[in-house]
One Martini backbone bead per residue (centre of mass of N, CA, C, O) as a GRO file, in nm:
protein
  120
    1UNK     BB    1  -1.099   1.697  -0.466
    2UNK     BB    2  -1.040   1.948  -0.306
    3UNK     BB    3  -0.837   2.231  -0.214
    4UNK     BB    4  -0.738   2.394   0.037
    5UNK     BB    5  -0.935   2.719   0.000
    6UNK     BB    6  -1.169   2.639  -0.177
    7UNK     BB    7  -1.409   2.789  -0.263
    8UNK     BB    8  -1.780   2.753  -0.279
    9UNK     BB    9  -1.826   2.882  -0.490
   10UNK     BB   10  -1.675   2.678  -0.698
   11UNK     BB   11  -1.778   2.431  -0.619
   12UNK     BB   12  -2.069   2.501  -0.706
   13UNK     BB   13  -1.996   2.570  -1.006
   14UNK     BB   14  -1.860   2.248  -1.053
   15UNK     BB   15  -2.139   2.100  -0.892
   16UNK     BB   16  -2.418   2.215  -0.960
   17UNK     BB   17  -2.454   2.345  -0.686
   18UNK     BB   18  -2.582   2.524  -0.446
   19UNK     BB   19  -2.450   2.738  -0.178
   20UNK     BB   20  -2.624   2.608   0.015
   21UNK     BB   21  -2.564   2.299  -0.059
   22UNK     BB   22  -2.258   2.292  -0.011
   23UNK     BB   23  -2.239   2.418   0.316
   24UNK     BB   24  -2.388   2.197   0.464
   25UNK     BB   25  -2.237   1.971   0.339
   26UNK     BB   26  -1.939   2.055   0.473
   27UNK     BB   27  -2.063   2.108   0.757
   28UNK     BB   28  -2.144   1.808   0.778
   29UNK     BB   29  -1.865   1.659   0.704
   30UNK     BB   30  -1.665   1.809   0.892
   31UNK     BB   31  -1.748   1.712   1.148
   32UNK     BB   32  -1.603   1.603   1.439
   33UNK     BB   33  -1.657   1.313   1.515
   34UNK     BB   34  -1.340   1.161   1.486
   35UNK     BB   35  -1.160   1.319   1.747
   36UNK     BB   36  -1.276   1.113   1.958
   37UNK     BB   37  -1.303   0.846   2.148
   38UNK     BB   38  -1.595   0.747   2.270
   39UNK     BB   39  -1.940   0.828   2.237
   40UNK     BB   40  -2.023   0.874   1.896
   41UNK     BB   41  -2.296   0.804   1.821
   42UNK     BB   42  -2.456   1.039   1.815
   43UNK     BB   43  -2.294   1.187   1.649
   44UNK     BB   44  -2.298   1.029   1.360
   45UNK     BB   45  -2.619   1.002   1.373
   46UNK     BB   46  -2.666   1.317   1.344
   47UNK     BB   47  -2.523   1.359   1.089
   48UNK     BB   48  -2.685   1.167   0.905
   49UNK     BB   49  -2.911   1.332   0.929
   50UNK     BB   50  -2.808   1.576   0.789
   51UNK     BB   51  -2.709   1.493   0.542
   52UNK     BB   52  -3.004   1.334   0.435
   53UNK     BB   53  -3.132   1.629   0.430
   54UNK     BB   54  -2.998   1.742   0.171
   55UNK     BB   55  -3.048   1.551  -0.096
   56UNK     BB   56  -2.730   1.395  -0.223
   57UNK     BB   57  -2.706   1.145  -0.349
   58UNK     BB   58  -2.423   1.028  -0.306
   59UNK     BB   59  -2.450   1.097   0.005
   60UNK     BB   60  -2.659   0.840   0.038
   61UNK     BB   61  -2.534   0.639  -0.074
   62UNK     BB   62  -2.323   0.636   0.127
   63UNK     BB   63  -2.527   0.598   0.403
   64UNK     BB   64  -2.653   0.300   0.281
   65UNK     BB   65  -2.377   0.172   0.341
   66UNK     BB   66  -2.346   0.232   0.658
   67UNK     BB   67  -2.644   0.110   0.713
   68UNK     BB   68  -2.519  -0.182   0.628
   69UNK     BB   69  -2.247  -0.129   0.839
   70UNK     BB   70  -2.284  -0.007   1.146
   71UNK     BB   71  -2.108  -0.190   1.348
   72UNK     BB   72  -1.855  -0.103   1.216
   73UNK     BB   73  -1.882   0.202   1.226
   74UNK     BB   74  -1.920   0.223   1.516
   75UNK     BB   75  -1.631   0.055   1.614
   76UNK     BB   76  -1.472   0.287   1.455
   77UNK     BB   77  -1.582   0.523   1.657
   78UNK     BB   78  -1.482   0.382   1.954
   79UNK     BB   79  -1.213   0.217   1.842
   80UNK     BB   80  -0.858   0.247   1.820
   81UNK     BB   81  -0.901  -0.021   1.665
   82UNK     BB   82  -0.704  -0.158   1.399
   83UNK     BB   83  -0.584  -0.361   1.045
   84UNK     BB   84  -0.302  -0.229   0.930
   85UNK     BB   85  -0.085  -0.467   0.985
   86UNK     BB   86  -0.216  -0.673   0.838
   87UNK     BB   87  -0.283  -0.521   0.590
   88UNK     BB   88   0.045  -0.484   0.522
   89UNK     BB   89   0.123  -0.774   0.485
   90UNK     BB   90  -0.032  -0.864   0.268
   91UNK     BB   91   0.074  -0.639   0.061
   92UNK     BB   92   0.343  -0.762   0.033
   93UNK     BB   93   0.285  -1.061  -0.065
   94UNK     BB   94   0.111  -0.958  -0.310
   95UNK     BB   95   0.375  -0.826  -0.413
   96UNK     BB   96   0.577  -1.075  -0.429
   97UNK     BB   97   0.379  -1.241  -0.607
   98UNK     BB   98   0.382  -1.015  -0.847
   99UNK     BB   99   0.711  -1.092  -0.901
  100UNK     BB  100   0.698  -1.403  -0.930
  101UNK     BB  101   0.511  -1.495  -1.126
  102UNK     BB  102   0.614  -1.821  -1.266
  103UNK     BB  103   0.904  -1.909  -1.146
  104UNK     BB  104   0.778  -2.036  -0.861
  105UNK     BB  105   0.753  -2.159  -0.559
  106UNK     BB  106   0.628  -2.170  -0.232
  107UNK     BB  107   0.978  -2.182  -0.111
  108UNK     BB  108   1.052  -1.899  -0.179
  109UNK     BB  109   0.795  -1.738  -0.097
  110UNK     BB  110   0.835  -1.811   0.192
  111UNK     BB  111   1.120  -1.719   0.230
  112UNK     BB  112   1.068  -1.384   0.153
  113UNK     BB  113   0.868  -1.355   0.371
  114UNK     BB  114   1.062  -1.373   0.598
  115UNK     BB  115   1.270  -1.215   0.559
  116UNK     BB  116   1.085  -0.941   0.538
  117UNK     BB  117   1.059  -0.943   0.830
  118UNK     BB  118   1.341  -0.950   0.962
  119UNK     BB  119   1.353  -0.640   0.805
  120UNK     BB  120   1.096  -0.542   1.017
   0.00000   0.00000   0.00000
């Protein structure tokens, strides 16, 4: 949302928090949480006490999703492992269904998703 080196000042004034709640939340934000893998709970649980502790509607909100889906973000910061292989492959299909709309059938989609790993 703002570019770094944008002053606490600016911030403040453009989102008329004031600049202690401005500060608080920027260093409870930006604390290294995900900076190694494993063993990150505790220091998660600390940051969203921290968080909520400001009082900032949005960031609640944001916390509110956190802890409806706690075991997907604790696993997020325990392993290095994601599916953006997985999800990228599905966004190419997706392009080329939306490419193809209308045109033809199953059997050309097949083939052209096929082509497209062999060139991957």
């Amino acid at each position: 949302m703002y570019e770094s080196g944008c002053s606490l000042t600016t911030i403040s004034q453009s989102t008329g928090f004031t600049y202690g709640t401005v500060k608080n939340y920027l260093s409870a934000n930006f604390s290294p949480v995900n900076a190694h893998y494993g063993k990150q709970r505790e220091r998660l649980l600390d940051w969203m006490e921290e968080a909520s502790n400001l009082n900032i509607i949005e960031l609640n909100r944001f916390l509110t999703g956190l802890k409806n889906d706690i075991d997907a973000v604790f696993n997020a910061v325990e392993y290095p492992f994601n599916n953006g292989l997985a999800e990228g492959t599905v966004n190419k299909v997706k392009v080329i269904k939306r490419v193809m709309y209308g045109r033809c059938g199953f059997e050309l989609l097949r083939s052209k998703c096929l082509l497209l790993q062999e060139n991957d």
